[in-house]
Amino acid sequence: MSRQQTLKSLEGLLESFLARVVQRKEDRLGVMEGINRLDDIARQSSRGEDMTDDIGDWFARHNRWLTDSSLKPADVDRITGLLAQFRQQLRAPSESSPAENKIHSEIDRWSETGRKLSPKLILKRAPEARAPQPISDPDTIGLFDKKLTRLTAVFKDTCQGKKHILSVVNDLLESARLQGNKDALILSAFIIYYLKQNGYKVEPYVKKLREAETILAKGALDA
């Protein structure tokens, strides 16, 4: 496996990862836009405007949210609240048109979904008196993206003057063992797994990897 092929493999891994990140962000933006649209409909309805067609169109566009994993519990709570607000503007089912009765039915369906998700939200919530909720979760995707960028730079530096990836692994393992370099440890583990998938005999390197990992773990405990 040449250096160019190895770099190409790492490049493909990064591209695939970034594509998934972009898709996830696009999905999240779609959810936020949908909820904002429902908020607009609820406000217009509260001003006395007939929004029956608009809410029907909203249900048609976002029905898949009831069965996929697009929504977070907080999203469900927000949607349930907005739909309850919209329900107050509707006539009673016995006095409603067929279109309004359909909307009553859809609101009931969404409310049922909200009740099913509520216990999950409660179980995840820590006792407020002892452990206040954090303002926001850490950006784990962003942190991992930065880590991949840093590992790629380490790989390129270590490749300088070498003709085979096994020499790169050796240097990385030595750096992890002697210098306590955690990035070198992670990158060497990735390369060893890559070599294993491509038929290389990696048992000696796995042994060195475990030794380096033990040394780093001991150093962390002693620190």
Coordinates of C-alpha atoms in Angstrom, one line a residue:
M1 CA 0.0 0.0 0.0
S2 CA 1.6 3.2 -1.2
R3 CA 1.6 6.5 0.8
Q4 CA -0.6 8.1 -1.9
Q5 CA -3.2 5.2 -1.6
T6 CA -3.2 5.5 2.2
L7 CA -3.8 9.3 2.0
K8 CA -6.5 8.7 -0.5
S9 CA -8.2 6.2 1.9
L10 CA -8.0 8.8 4.8
E11 CA -9.4 11.5 2.4
G12 CA -12.3 9.2 1.5
L13 CA -13.0 8.6 5.2
L14 CA -13.1 12.3 6.0
E15 CA -15.3 13.1 3.0
S16 CA -17.8 10.4 4.0
F17 CA -17.8 11.8 7.6
L18 CA -18.3 15.4 6.5
A19 CA -21.1 14.3 4.1
R20 CA -23.0 12.7 7.0
V21 CA -22.5 15.8 9.2
V22 CA -23.9 18.1 6.4
Q23 CA -26.9 15.8 5.9
R24 CA -27.6 15.8 9.7
K25 CA -27.5 19.6 9.8
E26 CA -29.8 19.8 6.8
D27 CA -32.3 17.5 8.5
R28 CA -32.2 19.6 11.6
L29 CA -32.8 22.8 9.7
G30 CA -35.8 21.1 8.0
V31 CA -37.3 20.3 11.4
M32 CA -36.8 23.9 12.7
E33 CA -38.3 25.4 9.5
G34 CA -41.3 23.1 9.9
I35 CA -41.9 24.0 13.5
N36 CA -41.5 27.8 12.7
R37 CA -44.1 27.4 10.0
L38 CA -46.5 25.8 12.4
D39 CA -45.9 28.7 14.8
D40 CA -46.9 31.1 12.0
I41 CA -50.1 29.2 11.3
A42 CA -51.0 29.1 15.0
R43 CA -50.5 32.9 15.3
Q44 CA -52.5 33.7 12.2
S45 CA -55.3 31.4 13.4
S46 CA -55.4 33.2 16.8
R47 CA -56.0 36.5 14.8
G48 CA -59.2 34.9 13.4
E49 CA -57.8 33.9 10.0
D50 CA -59.0 30.7 8.5
M51 CA -55.9 28.5 8.4
T52 CA -57.6 25.1 7.9
D53 CA -56.0 24.5 4.5
D54 CA -52.6 25.6 5.8
I55 CA -52.7 23.3 8.8
G56 CA -53.9 20.4 6.5
D57 CA -51.0 21.1 4.2
W58 CA -48.6 21.1 7.2
F59 CA -49.8 17.7 8.3
A60 CA -49.4 16.3 4.8
R61 CA -45.8 17.6 4.6
H62 CA -44.6 16.5 8.0
N63 CA -46.5 13.3 8.7
R64 CA -43.3 11.2 8.4
W65 CA -42.1 12.9 11.6
L66 CA -44.5 10.6 13.5
T67 CA -42.6 7.5 12.5
D68 CA -38.9 8.5 11.9
S69 CA -36.3 9.9 14.4
S70 CA -36.3 13.5 13.1
L71 CA -37.8 14.9 16.3
K72 CA -36.3 15.5 19.7
P73 CA -38.5 15.3 22.8
A74 CA -38.3 19.1 23.0
D75 CA -39.6 19.4 19.4
V76 CA -42.6 17.1 20.2
D77 CA -43.4 19.3 23.2
R78 CA -43.3 22.5 21.1
I79 CA -45.5 20.9 18.3
T80 CA -48.0 19.6 20.8
G81 CA -48.3 23.0 22.4
L82 CA -48.8 24.8 19.1
L83 CA -51.4 22.2 18.0
A84 CA -53.3 22.6 21.3
Q85 CA -53.3 26.4 20.6
F86 CA -54.7 25.8 17.2
R87 CA -57.3 23.4 18.5
Q88 CA -58.8 26.2 20.6
Q89 CA -59.6 28.1 17.4
L90 CA -61.5 25.2 15.9
R91 CA -65.2 24.6 16.4
A92 CA -66.3 21.5 18.4
P93 CA -66.2 18.3 16.4
S94 CA -70.0 18.1 16.3
E95 CA -70.1 21.5 14.6
S96 CA -67.1 21.2 12.4
S97 CA -66.8 20.6 8.7
P98 CA -65.2 17.4 7.3
A99 CA -61.9 19.2 6.8
E100 CA -61.9 20.5 10.4
N101 CA -62.8 17.0 11.7
K102 CA -59.8 15.7 9.9
I103 CA -57.6 18.2 11.6
H104 CA -59.1 17.3 15.0
S105 CA -58.1 13.7 14.2
E106 CA -54.6 14.7 13.2
I107 CA -54.1 16.8 16.3
D108 CA -55.2 13.8 18.4
R109 CA -52.6 11.6 16.6
W110 CA -49.8 14.1 17.3
S111 CA -50.8 14.5 20.9
E112 CA -50.7 10.8 21.4
T113 CA -47.1 10.7 20.0
G114 CA -46.2 13.5 22.5
R115 CA -47.6 11.4 25.4
K116 CA -45.5 8.4 24.3
L117 CA -42.3 10.4 24.2
S118 CA -42.8 12.3 27.4
P119 CA -41.6 9.4 29.8
K120 CA -38.4 9.2 27.8
L121 CA -37.8 12.9 28.4
I122 CA -38.5 12.6 32.1
L123 CA -36.1 9.7 32.6
K124 CA -33.3 11.7 31.0
R125 CA -33.8 14.7 33.2
A126 CA -31.6 14.9 36.3
P127 CA -33.0 16.0 39.6
E128 CA -33.1 19.8 39.4
A129 CA -32.2 20.4 43.0
R130 CA -28.9 18.4 42.8
A131 CA -27.9 18.6 39.1
P132 CA -29.2 21.5 37.1
Q133 CA -29.5 20.8 33.4
P134 CA -26.6 22.1 31.2
I135 CA -27.4 25.0 28.9
S136 CA -26.4 23.0 25.9
D137 CA -24.8 19.7 24.9
P138 CA -21.2 19.7 23.7
D139 CA -20.8 19.7 20.0
T140 CA -19.5 16.2 19.8
I141 CA -19.6 16.1 16.0
G142 CA -17.5 19.2 15.8
L143 CA -15.0 17.9 18.3
F144 CA -14.6 14.7 16.4
D145 CA -14.2 16.6 13.1
K146 CA -11.4 18.6 14.7
K147 CA -9.8 15.4 15.9
L148 CA -9.9 13.8 12.4
T149 CA -8.2 17.0 11.0
R150 CA -5.5 16.8 13.6
L151 CA -4.9 13.1 13.1
T152 CA -4.5 13.7 9.3
A153 CA -1.9 16.3 10.0
V154 CA -0.1 13.9 12.4
F155 CA -0.2 11.2 9.7
K156 CA 1.3 13.4 7.1
D157 CA 4.1 14.5 9.4
T158 CA 5.0 11.0 10.4
C159 CA 5.0 9.8 6.7
Q160 CA 7.9 12.1 5.8
G161 CA 10.9 10.1 4.6
K162 CA 9.2 6.7 4.9
K163 CA 8.3 4.2 2.2
H164 CA 5.9 1.9 4.0
I165 CA 2.9 2.4 6.3
L166 CA 4.3 -0.2 8.7
S167 CA 7.2 2.2 9.4
V168 CA 4.6 4.9 10.1
V169 CA 2.8 2.6 12.6
N170 CA 6.1 1.8 14.4
D171 CA 6.9 5.5 14.8
L172 CA 3.4 6.3 16.0
L173 CA 3.5 3.6 18.6
E174 CA 6.9 4.7 19.8
S175 CA 5.6 8.3 20.1
A176 CA 2.6 7.1 22.1
R177 CA 4.7 4.9 24.4
L178 CA 7.6 7.3 25.0
Q179 CA 6.0 10.7 24.8
G180 CA 2.4 9.8 26.0
N181 CA 1.1 11.1 22.7
K182 CA -2.6 10.2 22.7
D183 CA -3.2 11.3 19.1
A184 CA -0.4 8.9 18.0
L185 CA -2.1 6.1 19.9
I186 CA -5.5 6.8 18.3
L187 CA -4.0 7.1 14.8
S188 CA -1.9 3.9 15.1
A189 CA -5.0 2.0 16.3
F190 CA -6.9 3.2 13.2
I191 CA -4.1 2.2 10.8
I192 CA -3.7 -1.2 12.5
Y193 CA -7.4 -1.9 12.0
Y194 CA -7.1 -0.7 8.4
L195 CA -4.1 -3.1 7.8
K196 CA -6.0 -6.0 9.4
Q197 CA -8.9 -5.4 7.0
N198 CA -6.5 -5.5 4.1
G199 CA -4.9 -8.9 5.1
Y200 CA -1.7 -7.7 6.8
K201 CA -0.4 -9.6 9.9
V202 CA -0.8 -7.1 12.7
E203 CA -0.5 -9.2 15.8
P204 CA 2.9 -7.6 16.8
Y205 CA 1.5 -4.1 16.3
V206 CA -1.6 -5.0 18.4
K207 CA 0.7 -6.1 21.2
K208 CA 2.7 -2.8 21.0
L209 CA -0.6 -0.9 20.9
R210 CA -1.8 -2.5 24.1
E211 CA 1.5 -1.8 25.8
A212 CA 1.4 1.9 24.7
E213 CA -2.3 2.2 25.9
T214 CA -1.4 0.7 29.3
I215 CA 1.5 3.2 29.7
L216 CA -0.8 6.2 28.7
A217 CA -3.5 5.0 31.1
K218 CA -1.0 4.7 34.0
G219 CA 0.4 8.1 33.2
A220 CA -3.2 9.5 33.4
L221 CA -3.7 7.9 36.8
D222 CA -0.4 9.1 38.2
A223 CA -0.9 12.7 36.9

